[in-house]
CSV table of C-alpha atoms in Angstrom, one decimal:
chain,number,residue,atom,x,y,z
A,1,VAL,CA,77.5,73.4,173.1
A,2,SER,CA,75.0,73.9,175.8
A,3,SER,CA,76.4,74.3,179.4
A,4,SER,CA,74.8,71.2,181.2
A,5,SER,CA,76.8,68.7,178.3
A,6,LEU,CA,80.1,70.4,179.3
A,7,PRO,CA,80.6,68.1,182.7
A,8,SER,CA,79.9,64.9,181.4
A,9,ALA,CA,82.3,65.9,178.3
A,10,THR,CA,84.7,66.8,180.7
A,11,ALA,CA,84.5,63.7,182.4
A,12,ALA,CA,84.6,61.3,179.4
A,13,SER,CA,87.3,63.5,177.9
A,14,GLY,CA,89.4,63.0,181.1
A,15,THR,CA,88.6,59.2,181.3
A,16,VAL,CA,90.1,59.1,177.9
A,17,HIS,CA,93.2,61.2,178.1
A,18,GLY,CA,93.9,60.7,182.0
A,19,ASP,CA,97.5,59.7,181.0
A,20,ALA,CA,97.7,63.6,180.2
A,21,ALA,CA,96.7,65.0,183.3
A,22,PRO,CA,99.6,64.8,185.3
A,23,GLU,CA,101.1,66.9,183.1
A,24,LEU,CA,98.5,69.4,182.8
A,25,GLU,CA,98.6,69.5,186.9
A,26,GLY,CA,102.4,70.1,186.5
A,27,GLN,CA,101.5,73.2,184.6
A,28,GLY,CA,99.1,74.7,187.1
A,29,VAL,CA,96.2,73.7,185.1
A,30,SER,CA,93.8,71.3,186.0
A,31,SER,CA,92.8,68.2,183.9
A,32,ALA,CA,89.2,68.8,183.6
A,33,ALA,CA,89.5,72.3,183.0
A,34,GLY,CA,92.5,72.0,180.3
A,35,THR,CA,90.2,69.5,178.5
A,36,THR,CA,86.9,71.9,178.1
A,37,SER,CA,89.2,74.6,177.0
A,38,THR,CA,90.9,72.8,174.2
A,39,GLY,CA,87.7,71.5,173.0
A,40,LEU,CA,85.8,75.0,172.6
A,41,GLU,CA,88.9,76.1,171.5
A,42,ALA,CA,89.4,74.0,168.6
A,43,MET,CA,85.4,74.2,168.1
A,44,GLU,CA,85.9,78.2,167.8
A,45,GLU,CA,88.7,77.6,165.4
A,46,GLN,CA,86.8,75.2,162.9
A,47,VAL,CA,83.7,77.8,162.8
A,48,MET,CA,86.0,80.8,162.0
A,49,GLN,CA,87.3,78.7,159.1
A,50,LEU,CA,84.4,78.4,158.1
A,51,VAL,CA,83.4,81.7,158.5
A,52,ASP,CA,86.4,83.0,156.3
A,53,ALA,CA,85.8,80.3,153.4
A,54,ALA,CA,82.2,81.9,153.6
A,55,LYS,CA,83.4,84.9,153.4
A,56,GLN,CA,86.1,84.7,150.6
A,57,GLN,CA,83.9,82.8,147.9
A,58,PRO,CA,80.0,81.8,148.2
A,59,ALA,CA,78.6,78.3,148.6
A,60,ALA,CA,77.0,78.1,145.2
A,61,VAL,CA,80.6,79.5,143.4
A,62,LYS,CA,82.7,77.4,145.2
A,63,LEU,CA,80.4,74.4,144.3
A,64,ILE,CA,80.4,75.0,140.7
A,65,SER,CA,84.2,76.1,140.3
A,66,HIS,CA,84.9,72.5,142.0
A,67,ARG,CA,82.0,70.3,140.4
A,68,PHE,CA,82.4,72.2,136.7
A,69,PRO,CA,86.0,73.7,137.0
A,70,ARG,CA,86.4,73.9,132.8
A,71,LEU,CA,83.1,75.6,132.8
A,72,TYR,CA,83.4,77.9,135.3
A,73,TYR,CA,87.0,79.2,134.4
A,74,ALA,CA,85.5,79.3,130.7
A,75,LEU,CA,83.0,82.0,131.8
A,76,THR,CA,85.0,83.9,134.7
A,77,GLY,CA,88.8,83.3,132.4
A,78,ILE,CA,87.7,84.0,129.1
A,79,PHE,CA,84.3,85.3,128.5
A,80,LEU,CA,84.2,87.6,131.0
A,81,PRO,CA,87.8,89.1,129.9
A,82,LEU,CA,86.5,89.6,126.4
A,83,MET,CA,83.3,91.2,127.7
A,84,ILE,CA,85.0,94.0,129.7
A,85,LEU,CA,87.2,94.5,126.6
A,86,ILE,CA,84.1,95.0,124.9
A,87,ALA,CA,82.2,97.1,128.2
A,88,MET,CA,85.6,99.3,127.8
A,89,ALA,CA,85.6,99.8,124.0
A,90,PHE,CA,82.0,100.9,124.4
A,91,LEU,CA,83.1,103.7,127.7
A,92,PHE,CA,85.6,104.9,125.9
A,93,GLY,CA,84.1,104.8,122.1
A,94,TRP,CA,81.2,106.8,123.9
A,95,ALA,CA,83.2,109.7,125.2
A,96,LEU,CA,85.5,109.8,122.2
A,97,ALA,CA,82.6,109.9,119.7
A,98,SER,CA,81.0,113.0,122.0
A,99,LEU,CA,84.3,114.8,121.9
A,100,GLU,CA,84.5,114.4,118.2
A,101,SER,CA,81.0,114.9,117.1
A,102,HIS,CA,81.1,118.8,117.4
A,103,GLY,CA,84.2,119.1,115.0
A,104,GLU,CA,82.6,116.4,112.4
A,105,ILE,CA,79.1,118.7,112.5
A,106,ALA,CA,81.4,121.8,111.5
A,107,ASN,CA,83.6,120.6,108.9
A,108,ASN,CA,80.0,118.8,107.2
A,109,ASP,CA,78.2,122.3,107.5
A,110,LYS,CA,81.7,123.9,106.2
A,111,ALA,CA,81.3,121.6,103.5
A,112,LEU,CA,77.8,122.1,102.0
A,113,THR,CA,78.5,126.1,103.1
A,114,SER,CA,80.9,125.3,100.2
A,115,ILE,CA,78.6,124.3,97.8
A,116,TYR,CA,75.8,126.5,98.0
A,117,ASN,CA,78.2,129.4,98.0
A,118,ASP,CA,79.9,128.1,94.6
A,119,TYR,CA,76.2,128.3,93.8
A,120,VAL,CA,75.3,131.7,94.4
A,121,THR,CA,78.9,132.9,93.2
A,122,TYR,CA,77.2,131.3,89.8
A,123,VAL,CA,74.0,132.8,90.1
A,124,GLU,CA,75.5,136.2,90.5
A,125,ASN,CA,77.6,136.1,87.3
A,126,ALA,CA,75.2,134.3,85.4
A,127,VAL,CA,72.8,137.5,86.1
A,128,LYS,CA,75.6,139.9,85.7
A,129,ILE,CA,76.9,138.5,82.1
A,130,ASP,CA,73.2,137.9,80.4
A,131,THR,CA,72.7,142.0,81.5
A,132,THR,CA,75.6,142.6,79.7
A,133,ILE,CA,75.2,140.4,76.6
A,134,THR,CA,71.3,142.0,76.5
A,135,ASP,CA,72.1,145.5,76.9
A,136,THR,CA,74.6,145.6,73.9
A,137,PRO,CA,73.2,143.5,70.8
A,138,GLY,CA,75.6,144.4,68.2
A,139,ASN,CA,76.6,141.5,67.5
A,140,CYS,CA,73.4,140.5,67.1
A,141,LEU,CA,71.9,143.4,64.5
A,142,ALA,CA,75.2,143.0,62.2
A,143,ALA,CA,74.1,139.2,62.1
A,144,TYR,CA,70.3,140.2,61.5
A,145,ARG,CA,71.7,142.8,58.6
A,146,TYR,CA,73.8,140.3,56.5
A,147,ASP,CA,71.0,137.3,57.1
A,148,ASN,CA,68.5,140.1,55.3
A,149,ASN,CA,71.0,142.1,53.3
A,150,ALA,CA,69.5,145.0,54.2
A,151,THR,CA,71.4,148.6,56.1
A,152,ILE,CA,70.4,150.2,59.0
A,153,GLU,CA,67.6,152.9,57.7
A,154,GLU,CA,66.1,149.8,55.0
A,155,LEU,CA,65.8,147.9,58.9
A,156,LEU,CA,64.4,150.8,60.7
A,157,SER,CA,61.9,152.0,58.3
A,158,THR,CA,60.7,148.6,57.6
A,159,PRO,CA,57.0,147.7,59.0
A,160,GLU,CA,58.7,144.5,60.9
A,161,ARG,CA,59.9,146.1,63.5
A,162,GLN,CA,58.7,144.1,66.3
A,163,ASP,CA,60.3,141.1,64.6
A,164,LEU,CA,63.5,143.2,64.9
A,165,LEU,CA,63.0,143.4,68.2
A,166,ASN,CA,62.1,139.8,68.7
A,167,LYS,CA,65.2,138.6,66.6
A,168,MET,CA,67.5,140.8,68.6
A,169,LEU,CA,66.0,139.2,72.2
A,170,GLU,CA,66.6,135.7,71.1
A,171,CYS,CA,69.7,136.5,69.5
A,172,ALA,CA,70.9,138.1,73.1
A,173,SER,CA,69.3,135.3,74.9
A,174,ASP,CA,71.1,132.2,72.8
A,175,THR,CA,74.2,134.6,73.0
A,176,SER,CA,74.2,134.5,77.1
A,177,ALA,CA,73.2,130.6,77.2
A,178,GLU,CA,76.5,130.3,74.9
A,179,GLN,CA,78.9,132.4,77.2
A,180,PHE,CA,77.7,131.1,80.4
A,181,PRO,CA,75.6,128.0,79.9
A,182,GLU,CA,72.8,127.1,82.6
A,183,ARG,CA,73.3,125.0,85.3
A,184,ASP,CA,70.8,123.4,88.0
A,185,PHE,CA,71.8,123.3,91.7
A,186,LEU,CA,72.2,119.7,92.1
A,187,ASP,CA,75.2,120.1,89.4
A,188,PHE,CA,76.9,121.5,92.6
A,189,VAL,CA,76.2,119.0,94.5
A,190,PRO,CA,78.6,115.7,94.4
A,191,ILE,CA,76.2,113.2,95.9
A,192,THR,CA,78.2,110.1,95.0
A,193,THR,CA,81.7,111.4,96.1
A,194,THR,CA,80.7,113.5,99.0
A,195,ASP,CA,82.9,115.3,101.5
A,196,LEU,CA,80.4,114.6,104.3
A,197,THR,CA,81.9,112.1,106.8
A,198,PHE,CA,79.7,110.2,109.6
A,199,ASP,CA,82.5,108.4,111.8
A,200,TRP,CA,81.2,110.3,114.8
A,201,ILE,CA,77.8,111.4,114.0
A,202,THR,CA,74.9,109.5,113.2
A,203,CYS,CA,72.2,110.9,111.2
A,204,GLY,CA,68.5,110.3,110.0
A,205,ARG,CA,68.1,107.5,112.2
A,206,TYR,CA,64.5,108.6,113.7
A,207,GLU,CA,62.6,106.6,116.2
A,208,PHE,CA,59.4,105.0,115.2
A,209,ASN,CA,56.3,106.0,116.1
A,210,ALA,CA,54.7,102.8,117.7
A,211,SER,CA,51.1,104.4,118.0
A,212,ASP,CA,51.4,105.8,114.2
A,213,PRO,CA,53.8,103.5,112.4
A,214,SER,CA,53.5,105.5,109.1
A,215,GLU,CA,55.2,108.5,110.8
A,216,ALA,CA,58.3,106.3,111.0
A,217,ALA,CA,61.0,107.7,109.3
A,218,LEU,CA,63.8,106.3,107.3
A,219,VAL,CA,66.7,104.9,108.7
A,220,GLY,CA,70.2,106.4,107.2
A,221,SER,CA,72.3,103.4,107.2
A,222,ASP,CA,75.0,104.2,105.0
A,223,LEU,CA,77.0,107.1,103.8
A,224,LEU,CA,74.7,107.7,100.8
A,225,GLU,CA,71.6,108.1,102.7
A,226,GLN,CA,73.2,109.9,105.8
A,227,SER,CA,74.2,112.6,103.2
A,228,LEU,CA,70.8,113.2,102.2
A,229,PHE,CA,69.3,113.6,105.7
A,230,TYR,CA,72.0,116.0,106.6
A,231,PHE,CA,71.9,117.8,103.0
A,232,LEU,CA,67.9,118.2,103.4
A,233,ASP,CA,68.3,119.2,106.8
A,234,PHE,CA,71.3,121.8,106.1
A,235,SER,CA,68.5,123.0,103.1
A,236,THR,CA,65.9,123.2,105.3
A,237,ASP,CA,67.2,125.0,108.0
A,238,PHE,CA,69.0,127.5,105.2
A,239,PHE,CA,65.8,128.4,103.5
A,240,ASP,CA,64.2,128.7,106.5
A,241,ARG,CA,66.2,131.5,107.4
A,242,LEU,CA,66.4,133.3,104.3
A,243,ASP,CA,62.5,133.6,104.8
A,244,ASP,CA,63.6,136.8,107.0
A,245,PRO,CA,62.7,139.9,105.2
A,246,SER,CA,65.9,141.5,106.4
A,247,ILE,CA,67.9,139.0,104.5
A,248,GLU,CA,68.8,141.1,101.4
A,249,GLY,CA,72.0,140.7,99.0
A,250,VAL,CA,74.8,138.1,98.2
A,251,GLU,CA,76.6,139.1,101.3
A,252,ALA,CA,73.7,138.8,103.8
A,253,VAL,CA,72.8,135.1,102.1
A,254,ARG,CA,76.0,134.3,102.7
A,255,ARG,CA,76.0,135.5,106.0
A,256,VAL,CA,73.1,133.1,106.8
A,257,LEU,CA,74.8,130.1,104.8
A,258,GLY,CA,77.4,130.4,107.4
A,259,GLU,CA,74.9,129.9,110.4
A,260,SER,CA,73.0,127.0,108.7
A,261,THR,CA,73.7,123.4,109.8
A,262,GLY,CA,72.3,119.8,108.9
A,263,SER,CA,72.7,118.4,112.2
A,264,GLN,CA,69.0,118.8,113.6
A,265,SER,CA,69.0,114.5,113.3
A,266,CYS,CA,72.4,113.8,114.3
A,267,ARG,CA,73.8,112.5,117.7
A,268,PRO,CA,77.3,110.8,118.7
A,269,HIS,CA,78.0,107.8,116.9
A,270,VAL,CA,78.2,105.4,120.0
A,271,ALA,CA,78.8,102.3,118.0
A,272,GLY,CA,81.7,103.8,115.5
A,273,GLY,CA,83.4,105.3,118.8
A,274,ALA,CA,83.1,102.4,120.2
A,275,LEU,CA,84.7,100.2,117.2
A,276,PHE,CA,87.7,103.2,116.6
A,277,TRP,CA,88.3,102.8,120.1
A,278,PHE,CA,88.2,98.9,119.9
A,279,THR,CA,91.3,98.7,116.8
A,280,ILE,CA,93.3,101.2,119.3
A,281,MET,CA,92.7,99.0,122.1
A,282,THR,CA,93.9,96.2,119.8
A,283,THR,CA,96.7,98.2,118.0
A,284,ILE,CA,95.0,97.4,114.8
A,285,GLY,CA,94.4,100.4,113.6
A,286,TYR,CA,92.9,100.8,109.9
A,287,GLY,CA,93.7,104.3,110.0
A,288,ASN,CA,90.2,105.0,108.2
A,289,ALA,CA,89.8,107.4,110.8
A,290,ALA,CA,91.4,109.7,113.3
A,291,PRO,CA,90.8,112.4,116.0
A,292,SER,CA,90.8,115.9,115.2
A,293,THR,CA,90.1,117.7,118.7
A,294,ASP,CA,92.7,118.2,121.2
A,295,GLY,CA,90.4,116.7,123.7
A,296,GLY,CA,89.9,113.3,121.6
A,297,ARG,CA,93.5,113.0,121.3
A,298,LEU,CA,94.2,113.6,124.8
A,299,LEU,CA,91.7,111.5,125.6
A,300,ILE,CA,93.6,108.4,123.1
A,301,PHE,CA,97.1,109.7,124.5
A,302,THR,CA,96.1,109.0,128.1
A,303,CYS,CA,93.1,106.5,128.8
A,304,GLY,CA,94.5,104.6,125.1
A,305,LEU,CA,97.7,103.5,127.3
A,306,VAL,CA,95.7,102.3,129.9
A,307,THR,CA,93.0,100.2,127.4
A,308,ILE,CA,95.9,98.7,125.6
A,309,LEU,CA,97.6,97.6,128.8
A,310,GLY,CA,94.3,96.0,130.0
A,311,PHE,CA,93.9,94.3,126.6
A,312,LEU,CA,97.3,92.5,126.8
A,313,ALA,CA,96.5,91.3,130.6
A,314,LEU,CA,92.7,90.2,130.0
A,315,ASN,CA,93.8,88.6,126.4
A,316,GLY,CA,96.9,86.5,128.3
A,317,THR,CA,94.6,85.3,131.2
A,318,ALA,CA,91.8,84.0,128.9
A,319,SER,CA,94.7,82.5,126.6
A,320,TYR,CA,96.1,80.9,129.9
A,321,ILE,CA,92.6,79.8,130.8
A,322,LEU,CA,91.9,78.3,127.2
A,323,VAL,CA,95.2,76.4,126.6
A,324,THR,CA,94.8,75.1,129.8
A,325,ILE,CA,91.2,73.5,129.1
A,326,VAL,CA,92.6,72.4,125.9
A,327,ASP,CA,95.9,70.7,127.1
A,328,ASP,CA,93.3,69.0,129.5
A,329,LEU,CA,91.3,68.0,127.2
A,330,LEU,CA,93.8,66.3,124.9
A,331,PHE,CA,95.3,64.3,127.7
A,332,ARG,CA,92.4,62.8,128.6
A,333,LEU,CA,91.5,62.2,124.6
A,334,ASN,CA,95.7,60.3,124.9
A,335,LEU,CA,96.9,63.0,122.5
A,336,LYS,CA,99.8,64.1,124.9
A,337,ARG,CA,102.4,64.5,121.6
A,338,LEU,CA,100.2,67.9,120.8
A,339,THR,CA,100.9,69.3,124.1
A,340,ARG,CA,103.9,70.4,123.7
A,341,GLY,CA,106.5,70.9,121.0
A,342,LEU,CA,106.2,71.0,117.2
A,343,GLY,CA,102.9,68.7,117.7
A,344,ALA,CA,101.3,71.7,119.9
A,345,VAL,CA,102.7,74.3,117.2
A,346,VAL,CA,100.9,73.0,114.3
A,347,LEU,CA,97.8,72.2,116.4
A,348,TRP,CA,97.5,76.3,117.5
A,349,LEU,CA,99.0,77.2,113.8
A,350,GLY,CA,95.7,75.2,112.7
A,351,LEU,CA,93.1,76.5,115.0
A,352,LEU,CA,94.3,79.9,114.1
A,353,ILE,CA,94.0,79.6,110.3
A,354,LEU,CA,90.4,77.7,110.9
A,355,TRP,CA,89.4,80.8,112.9
A,356,MET,CA,90.6,83.5,110.6
A,357,LEU,CA,88.2,81.8,108.4
A,358,VAL,CA,85.5,82.1,110.9
A,359,LEU,CA,85.9,85.6,111.3
A,360,ALA,CA,86.3,85.9,107.0
A,361,LEU,CA,82.7,84.6,106.8
A,362,VAL,CA,81.4,86.5,110.1
A,363,MET,CA,82.9,89.6,107.9
A,364,ARG,CA,81.4,88.6,104.2
A,365,ASN,CA,77.9,87.9,105.9
A,366,TRP,CA,78.0,91.4,107.6
A,367,VAL,CA,79.1,93.0,104.1
A,368,THR,CA,76.1,91.3,102.7
A,369,ARG,CA,73.5,91.7,105.2
A,370,ARG,CA,74.1,95.6,104.8
A,371,SER,CA,74.4,96.0,101.3
A,372,GLY,CA,71.6,93.1,100.3
A,373,HIS,CA,73.9,91.2,97.8
A,374,ILE,CA,77.1,90.0,97.9
A,375,THR,CA,79.9,92.3,97.6
A,376,MET,CA,82.9,90.8,98.9
A,377,THR,CA,84.5,88.1,97.7
A,378,LEU,CA,86.2,85.1,100.2
A,379,ALA,CA,89.6,85.9,99.1
A,380,ASP,CA,88.9,89.6,100.4
A,381,ALA,CA,87.3,88.6,103.4
A,382,TYR,CA,89.9,86.5,104.5
A,383,TRP,CA,92.5,89.2,103.4
A,384,PHE,CA,91.0,91.2,105.8
A,385,SER,CA,90.6,88.6,108.2
A,386,TYR,CA,94.5,88.1,108.5
A,387,ILE,CA,95.6,91.7,108.5
A,388,THR,CA,93.5,92.2,111.5
A,389,THR,CA,94.4,89.2,113.6
A,390,THR,CA,98.1,89.9,112.9
A,391,THR,CA,97.1,93.6,114.0
A,392,VAL,CA,98.9,95.2,110.5
A,393,GLY,CA,95.3,97.1,109.4
A,394,LEU,CA,96.3,98.3,106.2
A,395,GLY,CA,93.3,99.9,105.9
A,396,ASP,CA,92.8,98.9,102.3
A,397,ILE,CA,89.6,96.5,103.7
A,398,HIS,CA,88.2,98.1,106.8
A,399,ILE,CA,84.9,98.2,108.6
A,400,PRO,CA,83.0,101.1,107.8
A,401,HIS,CA,82.1,103.2,110.9
A,402,GLU,CA,78.8,104.6,109.3
A,403,GLU,CA,77.2,101.4,108.6
A,404,PHE,CA,78.2,100.2,112.4
A,405,GLU,CA,75.7,99.5,114.6
A,406,VAL,CA,75.5,98.8,118.3
A,407,ARG,CA,74.7,95.0,117.9
A,408,ASP,CA,77.6,94.6,115.6
A,409,MET,CA,80.1,94.8,118.5
A,410,PHE,CA,79.2,91.5,119.9
A,411,THR,CA,79.6,89.9,116.3
A,412,ILE,CA,83.0,90.8,114.4
A,413,PRO,CA,84.9,92.4,117.5
A,414,LEU,CA,83.9,89.5,119.3
A,415,VAL,CA,85.1,86.7,116.7
A,416,ILE,CA,88.4,89.2,116.9
A,417,LEU,CA,89.0,89.0,120.1
A,418,CYS,CA,88.8,85.1,120.4
A,419,ALA,CA,91.4,85.1,117.3
A,420,PHE,CA,93.5,87.1,119.5
A,421,VAL,CA,93.4,84.4,122.0
A,422,ILE,CA,94.3,81.4,119.7
A,423,LEU,CA,97.2,84.1,118.3
A,424,GLY,CA,98.5,84.2,121.9
A,425,ASN,CA,98.7,80.7,122.4
A,426,PHE,CA,100.3,79.5,119.4
A,427,ALA,CA,103.0,82.2,119.9
A,428,ALA,CA,103.7,80.7,123.3
A,429,LYS,CA,103.6,77.2,122.2
A,430,LEU,CA,106.4,78.2,119.7
A,431,VAL,CA,108.5,79.8,122.2
A,432,GLU,CA,108.1,76.1,124.4
A,433,CYS,CA,108.9,74.9,121.1
A,434,TYR,CA,112.4,77.0,120.8
A,435,THR,CA,113.1,76.3,124.3
A,436,GLU,CA,112.9,72.9,123.8
A,437,TRP,CA,115.3,72.9,120.8
A,438,PHE,CA,117.7,75.2,122.3
A,439,PRO,CA,117.6,74.2,126.1
A,440,VAL,CA,119.8,76.2,128.7
A,441,ASP,CA,121.1,74.7,131.8
A,442,SER,CA,121.2,78.5,133.5
A,443,SER,CA,119.5,81.7,132.7
A,444,LEU,CA,121.5,84.4,131.5
A,445,ALA,CA,121.4,86.0,134.7
A,446,ASP,CA,122.9,83.2,136.5
A,447,LEU,CA,125.4,82.9,134.5
A,448,LEU,CA,126.5,86.5,134.5
A,449,GLU,CA,126.2,86.8,138.6
A,450,THR,CA,128.7,83.6,138.6
A,451,SER,CA,131.0,85.0,136.3
A,452,ARG,CA,130.8,88.4,138.8
A,453,THR,CA,131.4,86.2,141.5
A,454,ASN,CA,134.7,84.5,140.0
A,455,LYS,CA,135.8,87.9,138.5
A,456,MET,CA,135.9,89.5,141.9
A,457,GLY,CA,137.5,86.9,143.8
A,458,GLY,CA,140.2,86.7,141.2
A,459,GLU,CA,141.0,90.3,142.1
A,460,SER,CA,140.8,89.7,145.7
A,461,GLY,CA,143.6,87.5,145.2
A,462,GLY,CA,142.1,85.0,147.4
A,463,GLY,CA,139.2,83.4,145.0
A,464,VAL,CA,136.0,81.9,146.6
A,465,ASP,CA,136.2,79.3,148.9
A,466,ASN,CA,134.8,76.0,147.8
A,467,GLU,CA,132.2,76.3,150.8
A,468,GLY,CA,130.7,79.4,149.3
A,469,SER,CA,130.9,78.3,145.9
A,470,ASN,CA,129.0,74.7,146.6
A,471,VAL,CA,126.4,76.8,148.6
A,472,LEU,CA,126.1,79.0,145.9
A,473,THR,CA,125.7,76.5,143.0
A,474,SER,CA,123.1,74.5,145.3
A,475,GLY,CA,121.1,77.8,145.7
A,476,ARG,CA,121.0,78.4,141.9
A,477,SER,CA,120.4,74.4,141.4
A,478,GLN,CA,117.4,74.7,143.3
A,479,GLN,CA,116.0,77.9,141.6
A,480,LEU,CA,116.8,76.3,138.3
A,481,GLU,CA,114.3,73.3,139.4
A,482,ARG,CA,111.6,75.1,140.7
A,483,ARG,CA,111.8,77.1,137.7
A,484,HIS,CA,111.8,74.0,135.2
A,485,SER,CA,108.9,72.7,137.9
A,486,LEU,CA,106.9,75.7,137.2
């Protein structure tokens, strides 16, 4: 408002509100000044209200939330909380995998060292036995005498002494092989039943060379492939160390074995850690993997509870938003009977069963894509869906960590979270139906408080006056009405 327009506005205001002038003059305030001050204060108050509203909520967000309330709350109340849970699984899963990776590498190296030690022991014993049998061919000489029906003197005097020597060496070699059969090193490597694990590390996944695609390495995507990568890296490191001329004797070889490792191409398995933390956060707990280090257990002990509470809170928020949107849709479709009572319970139970089928199909498709052919029946997939959605987590069917990738966190876990949202609404509707079947006029706390009040009045001898009793009853009734209204 410009200063030049204030007098005219004041005059006009004074003309219109002339009846109020005596009252204002009686208070020691002129009519014109009072009207001008009142108008400016009202304008200032409106401006401040607009400023506060702008600070509290951006105009675009406010426009979307009012024009598209379902879309707005579906994104901010359902999709965003689920993404926050996925992000929490990634963050703490990465930290856990980093803590556990060193222990898993040490266990894998220990397993391969044991295999090599068994082979070294076999070779050492084979040499000893072969030398012993070769140096004492008495049984071979007796067998040769028996076959030729000759005495020792006759054998030594014959011109076929070279033939005798060859026979002795051949017999000794056959006896050695008979007593200690020759074995290949691969006989000691149980590739199909390896003790190597890849829950917290991923190995062999070299990056592709964009300038020269021919240099791209194979990607270890399952347990067998990653085991081969790890075994080859361990063997390469071991034989490189054996090139040192100072390495002599069996004990030196064993010492080199203890220093070898196959972790050259390994790094913390972020996706595997995120998957494990997801099972902790949602209390599924398949039991196929567990932390073995003190740092990993401490992380779960402290942050695990926090993420579990966060999951319950965000899942509850998403459940409330979803059931509100669905109930509103049912009202619009004139299906009010499905919003409460037994009808609502049946509806959400049906949605839960159907969504568990969706989860089963997603899991089956993931397994098929990994293996290249169908290896999981639909019955097994639905069984996995059931024990996952109900958080039973028996572990007979689970998601293998070594085959899990980062992108997979936005498929199976996200579908599982949606199942938890539907499960929460089913439980809420079931409780609501139960309370409708067994209604109560007052809460247990109200009844107990009334009982205590009556008991105290009876002990004092005077009882409780009618006025106080009526006030208490009225207050409780109003509180009960507010609860029912809410």
